[in-house]
Amino acid sequence: MDPARIRNFCIIAHIDHGKSTLADRLLEVTGTIPEREMTAQVLDTMDLEREKGVTIKASAVRMVYQAADGETYELNLIDTPGHVDFSYEVSRALAACEGALLVVDAFQGIEAQTLANLYLALEAGLEIIPVVNKIDLSSARPDEVAMELVDLLGGAPEEMLQVSAKEGINIQAVLEAVVRQVPPPSGRPDRPLRALIFDSHYDPYKGVVAYVRVVDGAVRKGEPLVLMSTGVGTEPIEVGVFTPGMHPTGRLGTGEVGYVATGLKTVQECRVGDTLTDADTPAPEPLPGYRPAKPMVFAGIYPTEAEDYNGLRDALEKLRLNDAALVFEPETSQALQFGFRCGFLGLFHMEIIQERLEREYGLDLIATAPSVAYQIVTTQGETLEVSSPADLPDPATIQEIREPWMQIQIFTPAEYIGPIMELMTRRRAEVGTTEYLDARRVVLHYRMPLAEMIVDLHDRLKSATRGYASLDYTFDGYRPGDLVKLDILVNKEPVDALALIVHRDQAYEKGSALVRKMKEVIPRQMFPVPIQAAIGGRIIARATVKALRKDVLAKCYGGDVTRKRKLLERQKAGKKRMKQFGRVTIPQEAFLAVLRLEGG
Amino acid sequence: MTTAEAAAYVHVPFCRARCAYCDFNTYAGIDHLIPAYGDALRAELRAAPHARARTLYFGGGTPSILPLDLLAELFHVLRLTLHIPSDAEVTLEANPGTVPPAYLRGLRELGVNRLSLGAQSIHEDELRLLGRIHTWAETAEAVEAARAAGFDNLNLDFIYGLPGQTLARWQETLEAALRLGPEHLSLYALTLEEGTPLKSRIARGELRPPDEDLAAEMVELAEEVLADAGYFHYEISNWARLEAQSPKPRAKRWWEPGAWNLKPEAFSEDISPFVCRHNLTYWRNEPYLGFGAGAASWREGRRWTNVRHPADYIARLEAGRSPAEEVEEIPPRLEMGEMMMMGLRLAEGVSDGRFRARFGQGLEEVFGEELARLQDLELLEWDGRAARLTPRGRLLGNQVFRCFLP
């Protein structure tokens, strides 16, 4: 295809603003998928995504479109992940495009992710086509939202496309705008191959399938390739495009988007952001912007039943085939025995993995409270990375503890500035600038320790603002802090999996809240169970789970032997799913108690 | 063919009104089914397996709702099929609001020799909360009338651990109950059953949930008061008076030294003549046959239960079909567990001799590990002859029973 008639674009939107529905509609209108074969939201392949309403894996579909000018165009729609945990993947998908549809809900208007993605798209030099979606809703205020977009992007109100993806209103106009406004790709066909990998998935027959945008040159089936950052060589088994199923073409030319089935065994060898080039005549320079995925949030994941350990390992390995950002290594906890320390891009990523392990692999898991990776500078001058509070070295050998800080933007109606300020400052946030987008809407900028963010900040923010505020974040850097390890002792024994690293100023408050919460969630046992919070052996808070006084069936006669027996059997099975720590039974909830503290 | 022994139970699923806490198989407002139900019962009894019933128990529901002539017909069939000996224990449960003196005399004439009255409380507000249709005064009158009719073996049921109930009010109930001099007392901790009005009222926040710690104090108080009054605590929720003597001896509590070493092996009947022999059959996991809607039977490794609803039960028998609906085969290992779960409810515990006689293996062989663990936790006592709950284990029985179940 002549690059002049190729358009590569993506759709960026806040969650639930209708990105997937619009994508579906574009596929339908261009005849890429006949209407009768449309399953709602074709691009999202995993059930989980459909349930959570977000896209986890990017995808790329080729559409053939005959425009009003009579020409036939090749439109490549690159879908981007919709959650801030995946912002690096978003940036790579954007780098594969020349234009972006900025979809905004006609009722909700601009939200934090709209902006965050817009900034990324502008940084990537994309042509932005604003689209006001869901104009069919009775609560829609399309003209006001169009004005918000005018304020943000410039242009005239009538240039803001007003559509309803759900009802199929004005979809043609969107396609025409893509053809007219998105620039054609500008690569050099005569140069050695450079293809940007912006996503991948693992296929049991074809190995890792890399989703690529050919920037320069062309890729052909059977010609040896090399991945420029890892140096891994491969001979592609298949080259083709998504329509949206995999459709072999044997070749992808300059400017085109499609896939290369590499035959590689792990996604770790074929990373998002890397450049594919010709093994015989390699390009002198890779494409800019490669950055290996870096996990930010860590948690221990343990099987409730020790015999599921191997099953858990196999499941994690399978998930890792498709997820370069997931890292894990075996971990032993005195309380939870054998499991894995896992690293995730963010809390959302963690939730998804945990859910998939439980749902797709039928595992019963206990997850510890998430932690961040701390840098420990020892008195010897070494720097260690510690992602589990239990691994913190002896305080006497610690010179300094550094923790990751984030830049945070909160997008909110102006009336919630007060409650947000209160919430953020209680969490050690540094207040940055406040930008008014219009009379009612502001963007608040903060810097905040990641550790404060991963404990429920998103939910707290939502409840403080009746759901109106939204949040976006990026990594800022490591900073030293006055941090201490808070031990939790159950029945006088420290439980390693319950330890936390906290700021000294918050230690007392957190310790008290935590022991109170633990008292609620630990079931009464046959003896009183003291629960204590301690810093370096000094007890700072305590509570006692009273002994169970009475637990006996009042009646049991001939008519109900079976029923009563089954009741007892169920109780016994329920108990099995808890962790036995010494003589104390600790339920999963206790390990996540830190996430559920009041106030905070 | 030898005639096996089995306790016999007849279920009467009718009530004037359903109580607020009750989840039994009982119904109010279907009294029109009573005559047909009587016919169905007789049909089921005529087809009953051969057995000798040393105890007979009419439970409910409210058996005292049944007219005397219907009961007379039932007794006729019962005596024909079940070879009920003259010294059999024959119990009938009665609601104190449904037993005029003539009725009680009629029961005696039919051969009922043990009456169980659902007194539940002496306090009118508590009776209302429970949804009972009678007053405490009616209970007292019923006791008097029963004595006059010649009943010398009376049980009274009470419930403790009610929302808002104090220890002092419970003590008043106990003391008033003792003044009536019953031979037997059943004291049940209130259990909130799914789907009962009481449970939903508590779920809605209209009533305070019962306090388990307070309920523990209430049962401890009952043990104290009843031991002093000469009652023997022979099962988790049941007390039987020692043989009438004057002055009354203080009954030994089941864990007190000397309570059990009177003989090498002592059983409940050796200590009090008023223990409920019928219910002992259940707790010892011995055979029983149940008749009527929802009634369960157990014999030779098999437990079966009749259809629950009286209308279905009647329809089955009218059609000449068996009312048995669920049949459960109990493999020996599970039967052993059930024997522990039921038997440990008794002060006498589970006798190694009886266990061995039934299974050919002793307790130590089968449950050695469990017995040791529970002894460490001071929940159970095992002297090589019988396994019994300790006082602590008696309050935490479920923790013990569970260990023996799969």
PDB file of N, CA and C in Angstrom, chain A residues 524 526-527 546-566 568-569 571-572 575-576 583, chain B residues 23-24 188-189 212-213 216 220 237-238 279 282-283 288 303 328 334 338 342 345 379 392 395-399 402-403 405-406:
ATOM      1  N   ARG A 524     -12.477 -15.166  67.031  1.00  0.00           N
ATOM      2  CA  ARG A 524     -12.134 -15.530  68.410  1.00  0.00           C
ATOM      3  C   ARG A 524     -11.628 -16.961  68.435  1.00  0.00           C
ATOM      4  N   MET A 526      -9.739 -20.219  70.931  1.00  0.00           N
ATOM      5  CA  MET A 526     -10.080 -20.848  72.207  1.00  0.00           C
ATOM      6  C   MET A 526      -9.323 -20.256  73.387  1.00  0.00           C
ATOM      7  N   PHE A 527      -8.522 -19.237  73.123  1.00  0.00           N
ATOM      8  CA  PHE A 527      -7.775 -18.566  74.198  1.00  0.00           C
ATOM      9  C   PHE A 527      -7.655 -17.111  73.764  1.00  0.00           C
ATOM     10  N   LYS A 546     -10.766 -11.491  72.348  1.00  0.00           N
ATOM     11  CA  LYS A 546     -11.219 -12.260  73.509  1.00  0.00           C
ATOM     12  C   LYS A 546     -11.336 -13.749  73.149  1.00  0.00           C
ATOM     13  N   ALA A 547     -11.167 -14.576  74.176  1.00  0.00           N
ATOM     14  CA  ALA A 547     -11.297 -16.025  73.928  1.00  0.00           C
ATOM     15  C   ALA A 547     -12.738 -16.357  73.578  1.00  0.00           C
ATOM     16  N   LEU A 548     -12.869 -17.329  72.732  1.00  0.00           N
ATOM     17  CA  LEU A 548     -14.199 -17.835  72.384  1.00  0.00           C
ATOM     18  C   LEU A 548     -14.761 -18.529  73.615  1.00  0.00           C
ATOM     19  N   ARG A 549     -15.921 -18.068  74.092  1.00  0.00           N
ATOM     20  CA  ARG A 549     -16.471 -18.663  75.309  1.00  0.00           C
ATOM     21  C   ARG A 549     -17.381 -19.839  74.967  1.00  0.00           C
ATOM     22  N   LYS A 550     -18.192 -19.650  73.921  1.00  0.00           N
ATOM     23  CA  LYS A 550     -19.243 -20.635  73.712  1.00  0.00           C
ATOM     24  C   LYS A 550     -19.412 -20.861  72.220  1.00  0.00           C
ATOM     25  N   ASP A 551     -19.372 -22.102  71.837  1.00  0.00           N
ATOM     26  CA  ASP A 551     -19.578 -22.474  70.436  1.00  0.00           C
ATOM     27  C   ASP A 551     -20.023 -23.927  70.443  1.00  0.00           C
ATOM     28  N   VAL A 552     -21.298 -24.094  70.592  1.00  0.00           N
ATOM     29  CA  VAL A 552     -21.807 -25.457  70.634  1.00  0.00           C
ATOM     30  C   VAL A 552     -23.254 -25.455  70.157  1.00  0.00           C
ATOM     31  N   LEU A 553     -23.602 -26.440  69.369  1.00  0.00           N
ATOM     32  CA  LEU A 553     -24.973 -26.558  68.887  1.00  0.00           C
ATOM     33  C   LEU A 553     -25.900 -26.794  70.070  1.00  0.00           C
ATOM     34  N   ALA A 554     -26.938 -25.956  70.162  1.00  0.00           N
ATOM     35  CA  ALA A 554     -27.835 -26.075  71.296  1.00  0.00           C
ATOM     36  C   ALA A 554     -28.607 -27.387  71.236  1.00  0.00           C
ATOM     37  N   LYS A 555     -29.003 -27.782  70.032  1.00  0.00           N
ATOM     38  CA  LYS A 555     -29.854 -28.971  69.903  1.00  0.00           C
ATOM     39  C   LYS A 555     -29.269 -29.898  68.869  1.00  0.00           C
ATOM     40  N   CYS A 556     -29.379 -31.166  69.131  1.00  0.00           N
ATOM     41  CA  CYS A 556     -29.077 -32.122  68.087  1.00  0.00           C
ATOM     42  C   CYS A 556     -29.809 -33.404  68.401  1.00  0.00           C
ATOM     43  N   TYR A 557     -30.853 -33.651  67.622  1.00  0.00           N
ATOM     44  CA  TYR A 557     -31.665 -34.845  67.827  1.00  0.00           C
ATOM     45  C   TYR A 557     -31.669 -35.662  66.541  1.00  0.00           C
ATOM     46  N   GLY A 558     -32.482 -36.705  66.528  1.00  0.00           N
ATOM     47  CA  GLY A 558     -32.452 -37.635  65.398  1.00  0.00           C
ATOM     48  C   GLY A 558     -32.766 -36.990  64.068  1.00  0.00           C
ATOM     49  N   GLY A 559     -33.708 -36.037  64.086  1.00  0.00           N
ATOM     50  CA  GLY A 559     -34.170 -35.467  62.826  1.00  0.00           C
ATOM     51  C   GLY A 559     -33.151 -34.597  62.132  1.00  0.00           C
ATOM     52  N   ASP A 560     -32.132 -34.141  62.867  1.00  0.00           N
ATOM     53  CA  ASP A 560     -31.242 -33.198  62.198  1.00  0.00           C
ATOM     54  C   ASP A 560     -29.773 -33.582  62.253  1.00  0.00           C
ATOM     55  N   VAL A 561     -29.500 -34.864  62.412  1.00  0.00           N
ATOM     56  CA  VAL A 561     -28.103 -35.295  62.462  1.00  0.00           C
ATOM     57  C   VAL A 561     -27.369 -34.884  61.182  1.00  0.00           C
ATOM     58  N   THR A 562     -27.988 -35.171  60.045  1.00  0.00           N
ATOM     59  CA  THR A 562     -27.306 -34.894  58.783  1.00  0.00           C
ATOM     60  C   THR A 562     -27.065 -33.397  58.599  1.00  0.00           C
ATOM     61  N   ARG A 563     -28.118 -32.622  58.887  1.00  0.00           N
ATOM     62  CA  ARG A 563     -28.004 -31.180  58.696  1.00  0.00           C
ATOM     63  C   ARG A 563     -26.929 -30.587  59.622  1.00  0.00           C
ATOM     64  N   LYS A 564     -26.961 -31.019  60.870  1.00  0.00           N
ATOM     65  CA  LYS A 564     -26.001 -30.482  61.834  1.00  0.00           C
ATOM     66  C   LYS A 564     -24.580 -30.929  61.484  1.00  0.00           C
ATOM     67  N   ARG A 565     -24.472 -32.172  61.023  1.00  0.00           N
ATOM     68  CA  ARG A 565     -23.150 -32.660  60.650  1.00  0.00           C
ATOM     69  C   ARG A 565     -22.610 -31.852  59.479  1.00  0.00           C
ATOM     70  N   LYS A 566     -23.475 -31.593  58.517  1.00  0.00           N
ATOM     71  CA  LYS A 566     -23.016 -30.831  57.355  1.00  0.00           C
ATOM     72  C   LYS A 566     -22.621 -29.401  57.740  1.00  0.00           C
ATOM     73  N   LEU A 568     -21.328 -28.523  60.587  1.00  0.00           N
ATOM     74  CA  LEU A 568     -20.004 -28.619  61.203  1.00  0.00           C
ATOM     75  C   LEU A 568     -18.932 -28.858  60.145  1.00  0.00           C
ATOM     76  N   GLU A 569     -19.270 -29.673  59.156  1.00  0.00           N
ATOM     77  CA  GLU A 569     -18.293 -29.960  58.092  1.00  0.00           C
ATOM     78  C   GLU A 569     -17.963 -28.689  57.308  1.00  0.00           C
ATOM     79  N   GLN A 571     -18.114 -25.633  58.477  1.00  0.00           N
ATOM     80  CA  GLN A 571     -17.270 -24.798  59.330  1.00  0.00           C
ATOM     81  C   GLN A 571     -15.833 -25.284  59.285  1.00  0.00           C
ATOM     82  N   LYS A 572     -15.687 -26.591  59.257  1.00  0.00           N
ATOM     83  CA  LYS A 572     -14.341 -27.160  59.241  1.00  0.00           C
ATOM     84  C   LYS A 572     -13.638 -26.793  57.930  1.00  0.00           C
ATOM     85  N   LYS A 575     -12.506 -23.256  57.938  1.00  0.00           N
ATOM     86  CA  LYS A 575     -11.314 -23.068  58.757  1.00  0.00           C
ATOM     87  C   LYS A 575     -10.048 -23.455  57.998  1.00  0.00           C
ATOM     88  N   LYS A 576     -10.200 -24.459  57.139  1.00  0.00           N
ATOM     89  CA  LYS A 576      -9.043 -24.910  56.362  1.00  0.00           C
ATOM     90  C   LYS A 576      -8.521 -23.798  55.471  1.00  0.00           C
ATOM     91  N   ARG A 583      -0.810 -21.326  67.140  1.00  0.00           N
ATOM     92  CA  ARG A 583      -2.113 -21.850  67.532  1.00  0.00           C
ATOM     93  C   ARG A 583      -3.250 -20.943  67.063  1.00  0.00           C
TER      94      ARG A 583
ATOM     95  N   ASP B  23     -37.364 -22.948  63.102  1.00  0.00           N
ATOM     96  CA  ASP B  23     -37.186 -23.333  61.704  1.00  0.00           C
ATOM     97  C   ASP B  23     -37.464 -24.829  61.519  1.00  0.00           C
ATOM     98  N   PHE B  24     -38.208 -25.389  62.460  1.00  0.00           N
ATOM     99  CA  PHE B  24     -38.562 -26.809  62.319  1.00  0.00           C
ATOM    100  C   PHE B  24     -39.558 -26.989  61.188  1.00  0.00           C
ATOM    101  N   TYR B 188     -32.221 -24.385  76.218  1.00  0.00           N
ATOM    102  CA  TYR B 188     -31.569 -24.220  74.919  1.00  0.00           C
ATOM    103  C   TYR B 188     -31.071 -22.799  74.733  1.00  0.00           C
ATOM    104  N   ALA B 189     -29.831 -22.680  74.293  1.00  0.00           N
ATOM    105  CA  ALA B 189     -29.345 -21.354  73.883  1.00  0.00           C
ATOM    106  C   ALA B 189     -30.086 -20.985  72.605  1.00  0.00           C
ATOM    107  N   GLU B 212     -22.999 -13.916  72.893  1.00  0.00           N
ATOM    108  CA  GLU B 212     -22.553 -15.296  73.169  1.00  0.00           C
ATOM    109  C   GLU B 212     -21.842 -15.412  74.518  1.00  0.00           C
ATOM    110  N   ASP B 213     -21.133 -14.357  74.918  1.00  0.00           N
ATOM    111  CA  ASP B 213     -20.426 -14.414  76.202  1.00  0.00           C
ATOM    112  C   ASP B 213     -21.428 -14.452  77.348  1.00  0.00           C
ATOM    113  N   ALA B 216     -22.936 -17.779  77.617  1.00  0.00           N
ATOM    114  CA  ALA B 216     -22.051 -18.700  78.336  1.00  0.00           C
ATOM    115  C   ALA B 216     -22.243 -18.536  79.840  1.00  0.00           C
ATOM    116  N   GLU B 220     -23.684 -21.300  82.609  1.00  0.00           N
ATOM    117  CA  GLU B 220     -22.928 -21.598  83.829  1.00  0.00           C
ATOM    118  C   GLU B 220     -23.775 -21.365  85.076  1.00  0.00           C
ATOM    119  N   SER B 237     -27.685 -29.622  76.716  1.00  0.00           N
ATOM    120  CA  SER B 237     -28.833 -28.758  77.006  1.00  0.00           C
ATOM    121  C   SER B 237     -29.888 -29.423  77.891  1.00  0.00           C
ATOM    122  N   ASN B 238     -29.547 -30.550  78.518  1.00  0.00           N
ATOM    123  CA  ASN B 238     -30.574 -31.291  79.261  1.00  0.00           C
ATOM    124  C   ASN B 238     -30.144 -31.677  80.682  1.00  0.00           C
ATOM    125  N   ASN B 279     -34.365 -39.726  73.798  1.00  0.00           N
ATOM    126  CA  ASN B 279     -33.307 -38.888  73.236  1.00  0.00           C
ATOM    127  C   ASN B 279     -31.922 -39.509  73.405  1.00  0.00           C
ATOM    128  N   TYR B 282     -30.807 -41.165  70.331  1.00  0.00           N
ATOM    129  CA  TYR B 282     -30.168 -40.318  69.308  1.00  0.00           C
ATOM    130  C   TYR B 282     -28.710 -40.058  69.638  1.00  0.00           C
ATOM    131  N   TRP B 283     -28.508 -39.664  70.901  1.00  0.00           N
ATOM    132  CA  TRP B 283     -27.153 -39.259  71.264  1.00  0.00           C
ATOM    133  C   TRP B 283     -26.178 -40.441  71.250  1.00  0.00           C
ATOM    134  N   TYR B 288     -33.321 -45.719  65.246  1.00  0.00           N
ATOM    135  CA  TYR B 288     -34.639 -45.131  65.488  1.00  0.00           C
ATOM    136  C   TYR B 288     -35.422 -45.106  64.190  1.00  0.00           C
ATOM    137  N   ARG B 303     -29.568 -43.689  56.705  1.00  0.00           N
ATOM    138  CA  ARG B 303     -30.479 -42.720  57.284  1.00  0.00           C
ATOM    139  C   ARG B 303     -31.422 -42.275  56.175  1.00  0.00           C
ATOM    140  N   GLU B 328     -29.586 -41.712  52.804  1.00  0.00           N
ATOM    141  CA  GLU B 328     -28.156 -41.444  52.898  1.00  0.00           C
ATOM    142  C   GLU B 328     -27.472 -42.686  53.454  1.00  0.00           C
ATOM    143  N   LEU B 334     -17.721 -42.535  58.696  1.00  0.00           N
ATOM    144  CA  LEU B 334     -18.578 -41.387  58.968  1.00  0.00           C
ATOM    145  C   LEU B 334     -19.474 -41.668  60.179  1.00  0.00           C
ATOM    146  N   GLU B 338     -20.045 -39.506  63.482  1.00  0.00           N
ATOM    147  CA  GLU B 338     -21.358 -39.111  63.999  1.00  0.00           C
ATOM    148  C   GLU B 338     -21.553 -39.593  65.429  1.00  0.00           C
ATOM    149  N   MET B 342     -22.417 -36.943  68.317  1.00  0.00           N
ATOM    150  CA  MET B 342     -23.631 -37.067  69.121  1.00  0.00           C
ATOM    151  C   MET B 342     -23.289 -37.476  70.556  1.00  0.00           C
ATOM    152  N   ARG B 345     -21.965 -35.146  73.294  1.00  0.00           N
ATOM    153  CA  ARG B 345     -22.933 -34.219  73.887  1.00  0.00           C
ATOM    154  C   ARG B 345     -23.338 -34.683  75.287  1.00  0.00           C
ATOM    155  N   LEU B 379     -10.052 -29.722  76.069  1.00  0.00           N
ATOM    156  CA  LEU B 379     -11.441 -29.750  75.636  1.00  0.00           C
ATOM    157  C   LEU B 379     -12.056 -31.116  75.905  1.00  0.00           C
ATOM    158  N   ARG B 392     -14.890 -26.907  79.807  1.00  0.00           N
ATOM    159  CA  ARG B 392     -14.548 -25.985  78.737  1.00  0.00           C
ATOM    160  C   ARG B 392     -15.011 -26.533  77.389  1.00  0.00           C
ATOM    161  N   LEU B 395     -18.722 -26.094  76.521  1.00  0.00           N
ATOM    162  CA  LEU B 395     -19.132 -24.810  75.940  1.00  0.00           C
ATOM    163  C   LEU B 395     -18.618 -24.648  74.518  1.00  0.00           C
ATOM    164  N   LEU B 396     -17.571 -25.389  74.185  1.00  0.00           N
ATOM    165  CA  LEU B 396     -16.946 -25.239  72.868  1.00  0.00           C
ATOM    166  C   LEU B 396     -17.089 -26.539  72.074  1.00  0.00           C
ATOM    167  N   GLY B 397     -18.212 -27.194  72.269  1.00  0.00           N
ATOM    168  CA  GLY B 397     -18.415 -28.520  71.688  1.00  0.00           C
ATOM    169  C   GLY B 397     -18.168 -28.593  70.192  1.00  0.00           C
ATOM    170  N   ASN B 398     -18.567 -27.559  69.468  1.00  0.00           N
ATOM    171  CA  ASN B 398     -18.402 -27.624  68.008  1.00  0.00           C
ATOM    172  C   ASN B 398     -16.940 -27.767  67.603  1.00  0.00           C
ATOM    173  N   GLN B 399     -16.071 -27.149  68.398  1.00  0.00           N
ATOM    174  CA  GLN B 399     -14.640 -27.239  68.109  1.00  0.00           C
ATOM    175  C   GLN B 399     -14.178 -28.690  68.239  1.00  0.00           C
ATOM    176  N   ARG B 402     -16.191 -31.138  65.324  1.00  0.00           N
ATOM    177  CA  ARG B 402     -15.613 -30.971  63.983  1.00  0.00           C
ATOM    178  C   ARG B 402     -14.405 -31.869  63.751  1.00  0.00           C
ATOM    179  N   CYS B 403     -13.607 -32.041  64.819  1.00  0.00           N
ATOM    180  CA  CYS B 403     -12.363 -32.810  64.652  1.00  0.00           C
ATOM    181  C   CYS B 403     -12.632 -34.245  64.197  1.00  0.00           C
ATOM    182  N   LEU B 405     -15.118 -35.224  62.288  1.00  0.00           N
ATOM    183  CA  LEU B 405     -15.839 -35.300  61.015  1.00  0.00           C
ATOM    184  C   LEU B 405     -14.862 -35.136  59.848  1.00  0.00           C
ATOM    185  N   PRO B 406     -15.240 -35.635  58.686  1.00  0.00           N
ATOM    186  CA  PRO B 406     -14.320 -35.536  57.544  1.00  0.00           C
ATOM    187  C   PRO B 406     -14.092 -34.076  57.134  1.00  0.00           C
TER     188      PRO B 406
END
